[in-house]
Coordinates of C-alpha atoms and ligand atoms in Angstrom, one line a residue:
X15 CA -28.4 -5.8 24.2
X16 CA -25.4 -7.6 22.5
X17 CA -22.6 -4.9 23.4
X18 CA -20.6 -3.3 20.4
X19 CA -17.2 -3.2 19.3
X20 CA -14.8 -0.8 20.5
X21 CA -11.1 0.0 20.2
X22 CA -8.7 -2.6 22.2
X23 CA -6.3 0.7 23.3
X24 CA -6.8 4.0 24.9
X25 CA -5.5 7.4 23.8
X26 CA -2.1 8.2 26.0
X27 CA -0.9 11.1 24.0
X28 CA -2.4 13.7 21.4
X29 CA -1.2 16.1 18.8
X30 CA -2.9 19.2 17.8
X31 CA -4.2 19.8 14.1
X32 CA -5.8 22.7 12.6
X33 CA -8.3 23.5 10.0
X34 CA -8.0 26.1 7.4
X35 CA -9.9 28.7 5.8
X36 CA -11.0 27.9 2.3
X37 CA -9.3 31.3 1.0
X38 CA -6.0 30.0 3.0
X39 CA -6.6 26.2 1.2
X40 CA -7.5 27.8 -2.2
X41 CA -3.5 30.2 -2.1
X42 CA -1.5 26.9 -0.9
X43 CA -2.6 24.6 -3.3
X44 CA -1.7 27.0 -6.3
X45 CA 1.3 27.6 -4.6
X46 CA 1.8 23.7 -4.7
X47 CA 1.4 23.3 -8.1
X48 CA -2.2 21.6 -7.3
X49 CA -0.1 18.3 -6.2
X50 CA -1.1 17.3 -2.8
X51 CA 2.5 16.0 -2.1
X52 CA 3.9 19.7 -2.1
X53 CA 1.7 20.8 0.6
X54 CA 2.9 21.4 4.1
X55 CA 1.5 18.7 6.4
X56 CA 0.4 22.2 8.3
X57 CA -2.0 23.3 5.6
X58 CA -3.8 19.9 5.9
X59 CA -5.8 19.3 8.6
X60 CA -7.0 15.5 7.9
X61 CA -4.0 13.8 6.2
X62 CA -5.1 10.5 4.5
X63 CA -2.8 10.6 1.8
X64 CA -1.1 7.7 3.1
X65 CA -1.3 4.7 6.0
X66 CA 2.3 4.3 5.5
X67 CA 4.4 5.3 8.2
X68 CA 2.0 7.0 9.6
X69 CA 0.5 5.2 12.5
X70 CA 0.6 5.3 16.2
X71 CA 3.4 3.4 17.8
X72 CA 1.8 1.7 21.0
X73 CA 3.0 2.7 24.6
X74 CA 5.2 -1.3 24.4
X75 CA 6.8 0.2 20.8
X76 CA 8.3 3.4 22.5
X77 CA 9.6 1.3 25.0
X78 CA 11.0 -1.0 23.1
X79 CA 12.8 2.5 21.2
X80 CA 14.1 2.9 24.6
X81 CA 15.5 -1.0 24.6
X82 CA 17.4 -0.8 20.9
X83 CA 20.7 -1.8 20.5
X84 CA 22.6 0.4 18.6
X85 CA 25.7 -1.6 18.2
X86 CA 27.6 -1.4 14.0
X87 CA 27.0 -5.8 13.6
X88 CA 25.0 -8.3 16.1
X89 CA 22.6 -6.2 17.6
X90 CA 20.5 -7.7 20.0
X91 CA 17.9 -5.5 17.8
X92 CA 18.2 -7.5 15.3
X93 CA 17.8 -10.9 16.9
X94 CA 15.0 -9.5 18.6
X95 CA 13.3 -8.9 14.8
X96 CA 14.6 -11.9 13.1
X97 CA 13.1 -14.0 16.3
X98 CA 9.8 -12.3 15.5
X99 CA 10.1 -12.6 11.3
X100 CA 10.6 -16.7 12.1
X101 CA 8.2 -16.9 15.0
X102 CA 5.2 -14.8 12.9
X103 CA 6.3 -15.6 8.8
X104 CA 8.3 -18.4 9.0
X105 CA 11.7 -17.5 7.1
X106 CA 15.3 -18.3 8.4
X107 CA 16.6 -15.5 6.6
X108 CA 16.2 -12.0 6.8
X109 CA 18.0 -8.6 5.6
X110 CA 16.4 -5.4 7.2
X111 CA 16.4 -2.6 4.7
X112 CA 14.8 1.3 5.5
X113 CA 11.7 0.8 3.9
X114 CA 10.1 -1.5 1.1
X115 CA 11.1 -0.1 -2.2
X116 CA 14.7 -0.5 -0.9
X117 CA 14.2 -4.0 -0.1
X118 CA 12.4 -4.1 -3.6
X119 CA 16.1 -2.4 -5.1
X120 CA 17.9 -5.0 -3.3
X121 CA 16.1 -7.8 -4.1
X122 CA 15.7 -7.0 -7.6
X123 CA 19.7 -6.2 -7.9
X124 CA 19.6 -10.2 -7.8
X125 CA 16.8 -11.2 -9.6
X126 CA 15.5 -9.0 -12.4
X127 CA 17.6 -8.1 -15.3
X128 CA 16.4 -6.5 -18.9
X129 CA 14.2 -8.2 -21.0
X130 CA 12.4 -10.4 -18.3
X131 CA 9.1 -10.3 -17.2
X132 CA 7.6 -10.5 -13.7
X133 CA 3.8 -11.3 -13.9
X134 CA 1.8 -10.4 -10.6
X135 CA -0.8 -8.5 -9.4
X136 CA -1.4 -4.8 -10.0
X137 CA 2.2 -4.3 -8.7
X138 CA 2.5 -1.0 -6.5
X139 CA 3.7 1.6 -8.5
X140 CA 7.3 1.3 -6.5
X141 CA 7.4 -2.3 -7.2
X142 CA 6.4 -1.7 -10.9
X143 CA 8.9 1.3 -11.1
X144 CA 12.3 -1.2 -10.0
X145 CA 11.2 -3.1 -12.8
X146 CA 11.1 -1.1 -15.5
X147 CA 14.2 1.0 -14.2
X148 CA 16.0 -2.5 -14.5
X149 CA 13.9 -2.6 -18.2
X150 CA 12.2 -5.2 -17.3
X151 CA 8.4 -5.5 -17.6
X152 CA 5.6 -6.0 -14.8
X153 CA 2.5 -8.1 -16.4
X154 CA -0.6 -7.3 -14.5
X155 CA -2.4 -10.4 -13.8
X156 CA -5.0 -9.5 -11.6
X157 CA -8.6 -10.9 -12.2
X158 CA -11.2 -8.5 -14.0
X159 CA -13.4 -8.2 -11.8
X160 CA -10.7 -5.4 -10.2
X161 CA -11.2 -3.2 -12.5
X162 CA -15.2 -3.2 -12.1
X163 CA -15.7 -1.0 -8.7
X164 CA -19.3 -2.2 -8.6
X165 CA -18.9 -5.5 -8.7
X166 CA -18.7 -7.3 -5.0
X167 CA -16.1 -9.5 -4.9
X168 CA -14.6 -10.7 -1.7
X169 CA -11.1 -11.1 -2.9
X170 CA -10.5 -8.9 -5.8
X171 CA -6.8 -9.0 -5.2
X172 CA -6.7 -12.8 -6.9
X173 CA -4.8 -13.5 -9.3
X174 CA -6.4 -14.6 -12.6
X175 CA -4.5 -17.9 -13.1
X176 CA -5.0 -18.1 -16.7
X177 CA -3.5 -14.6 -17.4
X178 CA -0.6 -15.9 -15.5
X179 CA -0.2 -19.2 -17.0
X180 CA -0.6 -17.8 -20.3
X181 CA 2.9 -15.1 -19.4
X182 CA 4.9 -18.6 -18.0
X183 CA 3.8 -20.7 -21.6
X184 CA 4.8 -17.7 -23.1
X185 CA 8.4 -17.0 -22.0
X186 CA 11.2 -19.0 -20.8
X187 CA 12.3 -20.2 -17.5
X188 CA 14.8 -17.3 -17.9
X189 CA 13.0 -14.6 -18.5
X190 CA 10.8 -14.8 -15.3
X191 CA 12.7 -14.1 -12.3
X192 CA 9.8 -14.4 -9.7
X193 CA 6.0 -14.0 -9.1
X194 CA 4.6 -11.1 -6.9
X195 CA 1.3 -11.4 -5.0
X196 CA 1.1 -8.2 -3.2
X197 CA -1.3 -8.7 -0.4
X198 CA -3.5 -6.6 0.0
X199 CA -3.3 -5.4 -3.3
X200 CA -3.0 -1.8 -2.7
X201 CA -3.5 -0.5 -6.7
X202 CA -6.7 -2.7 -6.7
X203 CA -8.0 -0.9 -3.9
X204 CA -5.9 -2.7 -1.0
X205 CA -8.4 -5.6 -1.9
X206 CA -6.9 -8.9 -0.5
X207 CA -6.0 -12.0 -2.4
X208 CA -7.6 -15.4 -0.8
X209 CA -5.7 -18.5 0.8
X210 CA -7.1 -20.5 -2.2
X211 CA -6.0 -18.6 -4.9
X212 CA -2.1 -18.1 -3.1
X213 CA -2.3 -21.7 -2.4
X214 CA -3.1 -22.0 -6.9
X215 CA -0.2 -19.3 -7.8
X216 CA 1.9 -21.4 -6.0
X217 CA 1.2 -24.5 -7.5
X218 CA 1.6 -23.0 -11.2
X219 CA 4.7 -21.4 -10.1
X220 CA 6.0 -25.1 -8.8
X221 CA 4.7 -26.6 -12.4
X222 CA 6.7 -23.5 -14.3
X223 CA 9.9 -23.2 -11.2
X224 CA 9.2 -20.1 -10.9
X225 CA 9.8 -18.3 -7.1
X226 CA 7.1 -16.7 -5.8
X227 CA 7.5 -13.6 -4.0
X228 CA 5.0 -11.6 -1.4
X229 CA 5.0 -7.8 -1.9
X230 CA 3.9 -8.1 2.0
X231 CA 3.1 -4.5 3.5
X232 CA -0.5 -5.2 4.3
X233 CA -0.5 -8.7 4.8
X234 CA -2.0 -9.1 8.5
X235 CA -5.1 -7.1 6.5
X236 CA -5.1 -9.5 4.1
X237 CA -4.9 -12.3 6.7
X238 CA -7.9 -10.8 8.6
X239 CA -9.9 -10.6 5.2
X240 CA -9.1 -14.3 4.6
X241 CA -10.4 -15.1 8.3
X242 CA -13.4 -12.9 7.4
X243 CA -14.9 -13.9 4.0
X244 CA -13.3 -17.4 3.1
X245 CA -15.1 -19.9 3.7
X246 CA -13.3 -22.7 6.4
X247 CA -11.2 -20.4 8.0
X248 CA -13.4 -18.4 10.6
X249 CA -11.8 -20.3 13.4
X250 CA -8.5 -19.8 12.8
X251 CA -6.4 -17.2 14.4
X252 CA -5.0 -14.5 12.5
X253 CA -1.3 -15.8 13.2
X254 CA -2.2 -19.7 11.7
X255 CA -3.3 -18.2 8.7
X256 CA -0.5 -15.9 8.0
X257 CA 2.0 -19.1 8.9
X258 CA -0.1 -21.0 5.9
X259 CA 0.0 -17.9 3.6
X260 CA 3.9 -17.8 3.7
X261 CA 4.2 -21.2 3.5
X262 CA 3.8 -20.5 -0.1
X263 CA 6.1 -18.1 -0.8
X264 CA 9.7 -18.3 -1.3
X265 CA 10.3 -15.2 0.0
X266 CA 9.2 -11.5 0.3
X267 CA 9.6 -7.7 0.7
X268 CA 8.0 -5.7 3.3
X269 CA 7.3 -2.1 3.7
X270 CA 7.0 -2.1 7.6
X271 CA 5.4 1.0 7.6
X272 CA 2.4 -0.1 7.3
X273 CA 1.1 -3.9 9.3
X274 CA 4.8 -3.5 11.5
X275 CA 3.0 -0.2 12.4
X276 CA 6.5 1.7 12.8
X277 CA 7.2 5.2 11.1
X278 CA 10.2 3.9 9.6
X279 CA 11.3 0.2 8.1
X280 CA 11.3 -2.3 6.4
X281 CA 13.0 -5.9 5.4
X282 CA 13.4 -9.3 2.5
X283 CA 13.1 -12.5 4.2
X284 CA 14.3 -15.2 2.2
X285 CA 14.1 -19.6 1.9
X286 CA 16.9 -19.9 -0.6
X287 CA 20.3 -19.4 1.8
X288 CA 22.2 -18.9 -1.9
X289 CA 19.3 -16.0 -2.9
X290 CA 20.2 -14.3 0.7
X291 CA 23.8 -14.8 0.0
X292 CA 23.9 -12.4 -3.4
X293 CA 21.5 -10.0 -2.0
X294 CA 23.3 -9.3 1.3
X295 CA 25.6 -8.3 -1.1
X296 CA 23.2 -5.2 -2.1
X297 CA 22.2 -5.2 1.2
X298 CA 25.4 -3.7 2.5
X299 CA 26.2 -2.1 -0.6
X300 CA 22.8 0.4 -0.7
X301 CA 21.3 0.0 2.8
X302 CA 24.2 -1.0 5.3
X303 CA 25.6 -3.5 7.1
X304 CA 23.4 -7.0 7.8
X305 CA 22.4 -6.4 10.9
X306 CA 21.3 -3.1 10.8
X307 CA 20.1 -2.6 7.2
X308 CA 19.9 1.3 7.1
X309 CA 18.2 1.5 10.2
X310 CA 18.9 2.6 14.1
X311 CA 18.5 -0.4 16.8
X312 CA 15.7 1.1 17.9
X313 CA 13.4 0.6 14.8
X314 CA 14.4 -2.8 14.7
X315 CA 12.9 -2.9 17.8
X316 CA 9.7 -1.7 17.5
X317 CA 9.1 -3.4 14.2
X318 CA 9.5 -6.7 16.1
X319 CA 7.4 -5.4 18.6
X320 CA 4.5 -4.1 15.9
X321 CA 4.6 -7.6 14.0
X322 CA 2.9 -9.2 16.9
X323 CA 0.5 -6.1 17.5
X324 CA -0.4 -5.6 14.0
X325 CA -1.3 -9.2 13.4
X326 CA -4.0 -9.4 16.6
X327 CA -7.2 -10.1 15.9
X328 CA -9.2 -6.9 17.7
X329 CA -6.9 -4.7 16.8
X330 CA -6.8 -5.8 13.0
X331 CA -10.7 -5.7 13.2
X332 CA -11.1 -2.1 14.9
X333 CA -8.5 -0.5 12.2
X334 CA -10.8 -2.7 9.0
X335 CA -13.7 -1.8 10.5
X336 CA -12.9 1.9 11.0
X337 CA -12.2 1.9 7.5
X338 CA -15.4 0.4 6.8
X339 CA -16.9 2.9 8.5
X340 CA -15.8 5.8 6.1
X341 CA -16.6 3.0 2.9
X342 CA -20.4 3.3 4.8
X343 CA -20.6 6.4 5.3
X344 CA -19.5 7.4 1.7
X345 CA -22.0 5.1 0.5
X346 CA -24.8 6.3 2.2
X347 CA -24.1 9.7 0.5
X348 CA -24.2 8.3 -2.9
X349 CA -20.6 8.7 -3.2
X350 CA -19.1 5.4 -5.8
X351 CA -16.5 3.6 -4.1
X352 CA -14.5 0.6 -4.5
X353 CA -16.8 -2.4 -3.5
X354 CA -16.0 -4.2 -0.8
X355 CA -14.2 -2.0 1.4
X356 CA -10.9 -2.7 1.7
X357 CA -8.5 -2.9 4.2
X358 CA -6.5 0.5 4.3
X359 CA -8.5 2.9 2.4
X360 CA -11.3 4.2 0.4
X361 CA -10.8 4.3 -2.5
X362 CA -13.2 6.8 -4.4
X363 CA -14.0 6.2 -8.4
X364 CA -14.0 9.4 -9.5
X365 CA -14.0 8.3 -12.7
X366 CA -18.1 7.5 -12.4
X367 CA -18.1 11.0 -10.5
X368 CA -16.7 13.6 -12.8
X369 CA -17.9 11.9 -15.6
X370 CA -18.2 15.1 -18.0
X371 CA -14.5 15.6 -17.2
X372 CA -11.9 13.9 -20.2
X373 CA -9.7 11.6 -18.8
X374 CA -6.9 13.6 -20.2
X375 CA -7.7 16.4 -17.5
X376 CA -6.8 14.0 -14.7
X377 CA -10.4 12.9 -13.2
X378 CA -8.8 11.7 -9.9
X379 CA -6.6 14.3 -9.3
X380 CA -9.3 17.2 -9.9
X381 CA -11.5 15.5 -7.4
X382 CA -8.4 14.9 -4.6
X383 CA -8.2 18.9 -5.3
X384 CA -12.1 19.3 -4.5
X385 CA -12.0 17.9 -1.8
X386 CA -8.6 19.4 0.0
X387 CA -10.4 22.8 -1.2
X388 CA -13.5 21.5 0.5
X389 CA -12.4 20.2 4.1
X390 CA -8.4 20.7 4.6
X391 CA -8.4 16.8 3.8
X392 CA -5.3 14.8 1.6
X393 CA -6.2 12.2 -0.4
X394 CA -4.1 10.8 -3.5
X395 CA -4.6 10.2 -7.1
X396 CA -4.5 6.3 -8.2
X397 CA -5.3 7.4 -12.1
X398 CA -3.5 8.5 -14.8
X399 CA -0.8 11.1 -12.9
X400 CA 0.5 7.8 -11.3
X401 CA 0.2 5.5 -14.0
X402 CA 3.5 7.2 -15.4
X403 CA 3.9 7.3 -19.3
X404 CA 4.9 4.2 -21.1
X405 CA 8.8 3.7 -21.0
X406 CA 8.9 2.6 -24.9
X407 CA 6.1 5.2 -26.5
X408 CA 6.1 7.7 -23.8
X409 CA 2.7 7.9 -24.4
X410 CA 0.5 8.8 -21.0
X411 CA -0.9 5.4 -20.1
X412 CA -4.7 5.4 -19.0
X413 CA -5.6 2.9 -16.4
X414 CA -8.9 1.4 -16.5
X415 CA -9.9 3.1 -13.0
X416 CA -9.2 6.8 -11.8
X417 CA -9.3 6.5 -8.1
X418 CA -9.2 9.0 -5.2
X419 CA -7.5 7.2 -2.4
X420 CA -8.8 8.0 1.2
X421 CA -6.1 6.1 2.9
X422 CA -6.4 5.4 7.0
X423 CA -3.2 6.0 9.2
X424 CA -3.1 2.8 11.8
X425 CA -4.9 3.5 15.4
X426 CA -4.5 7.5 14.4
X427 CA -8.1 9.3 13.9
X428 CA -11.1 9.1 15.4
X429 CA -14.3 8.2 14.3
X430 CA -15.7 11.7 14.4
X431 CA -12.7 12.7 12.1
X432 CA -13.7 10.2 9.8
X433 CA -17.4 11.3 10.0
X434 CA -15.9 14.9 9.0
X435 CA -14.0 13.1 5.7
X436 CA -17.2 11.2 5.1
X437 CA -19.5 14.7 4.6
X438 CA -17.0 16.8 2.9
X439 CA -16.8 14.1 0.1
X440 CA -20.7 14.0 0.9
X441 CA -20.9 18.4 -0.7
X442 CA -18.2 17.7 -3.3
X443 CA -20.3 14.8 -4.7
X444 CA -23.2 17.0 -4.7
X445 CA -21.6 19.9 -6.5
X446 CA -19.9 17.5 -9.0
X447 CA -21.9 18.9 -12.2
X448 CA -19.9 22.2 -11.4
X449 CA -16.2 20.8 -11.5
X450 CA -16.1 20.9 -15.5
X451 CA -12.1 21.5 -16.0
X452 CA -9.2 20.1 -14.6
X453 CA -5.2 20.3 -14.9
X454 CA -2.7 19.9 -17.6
X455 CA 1.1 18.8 -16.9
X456 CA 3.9 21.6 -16.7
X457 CA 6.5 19.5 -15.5
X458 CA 7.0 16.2 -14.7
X459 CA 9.6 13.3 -13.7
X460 CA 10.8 10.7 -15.9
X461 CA 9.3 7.8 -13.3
X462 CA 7.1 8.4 -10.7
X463 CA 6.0 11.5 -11.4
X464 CA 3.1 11.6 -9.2
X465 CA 5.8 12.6 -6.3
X466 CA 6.9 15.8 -8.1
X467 CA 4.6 16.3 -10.5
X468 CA 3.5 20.5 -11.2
X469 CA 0.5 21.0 -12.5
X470 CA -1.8 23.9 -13.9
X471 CA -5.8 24.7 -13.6
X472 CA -7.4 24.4 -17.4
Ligands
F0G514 N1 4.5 -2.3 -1.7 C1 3.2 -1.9 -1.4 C2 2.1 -2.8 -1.7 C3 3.1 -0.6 -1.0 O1 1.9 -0.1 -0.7 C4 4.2 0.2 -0.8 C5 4.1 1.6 -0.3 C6 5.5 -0.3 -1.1 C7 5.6 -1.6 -1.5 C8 6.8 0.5 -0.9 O2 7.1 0.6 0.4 O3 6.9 3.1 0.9 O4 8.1 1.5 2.5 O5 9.1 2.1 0.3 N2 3.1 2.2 -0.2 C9 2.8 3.5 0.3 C10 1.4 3.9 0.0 C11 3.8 4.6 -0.1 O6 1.1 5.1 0.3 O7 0.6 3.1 -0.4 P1 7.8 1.9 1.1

């Protein structure tokens, strides 16, 4: 018999977690304003509202904690990370910031000012929200195909070239600061974006002299995906492909909380010495000084340490195929999901499951509800909560998906937790015909309300 695939680490240390009752589940959540975010991480006993931040560090990590530097300027720390930023990504420059919507505030401080444009694809809501705070506007760019959950597309993070060349005809040189690929896309469905079609965006930005920028937090995923499904490049390693990916961009942000595999992080690494110059500035104005970046030595550390573990091969393909496991499972019980399975979640469609429900009763979030009512489990809304309201008309805006994300915390759950996930969504599908009202907004944020959002039961 050919011998399966199993995990390339053992479990060293555990943490206890604890299921509820459903009377206990049914008081919290009211208490919570039925938004998953106010919940105590106590009164959920399978957390997959996030991957980010929320992995296991490895046993050569928490050494490494032991090993940082904590010195104010020239940390070995920080050698240690830019060594591992050049060695792994290929940039001479580097700022480390706290996490990736700081290095987004930085980085944007430089680059985007009101009135421009910045045309990408599906930009995370973080990304899209420095944008539009500096009132600017993100273009989504992303191929159609995206939007279609049923359609089986091995890179529906690509960008759709012509949407993008029609934004550069369109505006001047001036008014487009940068490009974003975000790899995976996470808004899509953490769907990744192939070599072919970076390799294009680059070319069109070269034509229009535009930068390109990589919106980066998943990229080692989107590296294995490119290893996995594009044709020519099974025999490369993980590490050659990533090198060739960044060899077409001119710099990028990174929320290291999710491929560094660290709980806290995150940096810009830059080409342009003069672009690295004016955003050190911000740098040590909003995160601290260069060499530390808002962080302790130790993270630095770790990070640098979780680059090269989160970009090997059998690690990258036990975490995908773990998630591929709940995408399978899902499947099997009828349950619509994103098609393929991407790299860091599930990402449910409730829009083709509570199909009676108007969209204007938040389809995704009533389902995330369900099944946190169901099972003790977290997921988050990608639908109309998150989409925030439009910044001119204040209108709600209405994506074209309402998704349930079932995201996948990095080397943290077990198979037989995810078997758990996979049946409670199994008896929420079945009873879907019953779940005929939803929630209505009592108070929200002005921007990314989704964080604080209060909501009551129609
Ligand atoms: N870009 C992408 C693609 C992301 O997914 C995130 C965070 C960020 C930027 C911002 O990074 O959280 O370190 O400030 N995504 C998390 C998520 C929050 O749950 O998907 P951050």
């Amino acid at each position: 018999m050919e011998l399966p695939f199993a995990e390339p680490y053992r479990i060293k240390m555990v943490e206890s977690i604890r299921c509820s009752t459903r009377e206990e589940r049914e008081k919290w959540i009211r208490e919570a304003g039925y938004n998953l975010f106010n919940l105590r991480s106590s009164q959920v006993f399978i957390d997959l509202l996030t991957d980010s931040g929320t992995g296991a560090m490895s046993d050569k990590q928490w050494s490494e904690m032991m090993l940082g530097d904590e010195s104010y300027a020239g940390a070995s720390s920080y050698y240690k990370l830019k060594a591992a930023i050049k060695d792994i990504l290929g940039f001479d420059h580097f700022l480390p910031t706290h996490q990736g919507r700081a290095a987004e505030n930085v980085l944007f401080s430089v680059l985007v000012k009101e009135g421009d444009v910045v045309p990408g694809n599906s930009h995370f809501d973080t990304t899209k929200g420095h944008i539009e705070f500096r009132k600017a506007t993100a273009i989504d760019c992303t191929i159609d195909e995206a939007f279609n959950t049923t359609i089986d597309h091995p890179f529906k993070g690509n960008v759709d070239l012509n949407k993008l060349e029609d934004v550069l005809k369109s505006h001047s040189r001036e008014q487009v600061p940068m490009i974003i690929i975000t790899v995976t896309c996470n808004s899509s469905g953490g769907q990744p974006v192939s070599l072919a079609n970076i390799k294009a965006v680059k070319q069109l930005a070269l034509k229009y002299d535009v930068p390109v920028i990589f919106d980066s937090a998943r990229f080692a995923e989107n590296a294995y995906f490119i290893k996995t499904r594009e044709e020519g490049q099974q025999d490369r390693s993980i590490r050659e492909i990533v090198s060739e990916m960044y060899s077409y961009a001119d710099g990028m942000t990174m929320s290291s909380k999710k491929d560094a595999i660290v709980n806290i992080g995150g940096f810009i690494a830059l080409r342009d010495q003069e672009l690295f110059r004016q955003a050190s500035v911000f740098n040590i104005m909003f995160e601290g000084f260069l060499t530390y970046g808002g962080l302790a030595g130790r993270d630095l550390n770790a990070m640098a340490q979780g680059l090269y573990e989160g970009t090997e091969f059998d690690y990258l393909k036990s975490r995908v195929g773990q998630v591929a496991l709940l995408g399978q499972k899902l499947t099997g019980y009828g349950v619509p999901v994103q098609m393929p399975y991407g790299g860091h979640a599930i990402f449910v469609d409730a829009g083709r499951i509570l199909v009676n429900l108007p969209k204007e009763q938040f389809r995704a979030q009533t389902l995330a509800v369900e099944l946190y009512l169901e099972a003790g489990i977290r997921g988050v809304e990608i639908g109309a909560i998150l989409a925030d309201r439009d910044p001119v008309t204040r209108e709600n805006r209405y994506p074209a998906l309402e998704l349930l994300r079932l995201a996948i915390p990095r080397r943290t759950y077990t198979n037989d937790h995810i078997n758990y996930v996979a049946v409670a969504m199994g008896n929420v599908y079945e009873r879907r015909h019953q779940i005929t009202t939803g929630y209505a907004i009592e108070e929200e944020a002005p921007i990314l309300r989704h964080f604080t959002v209060k909501l009551s039961k129609i």
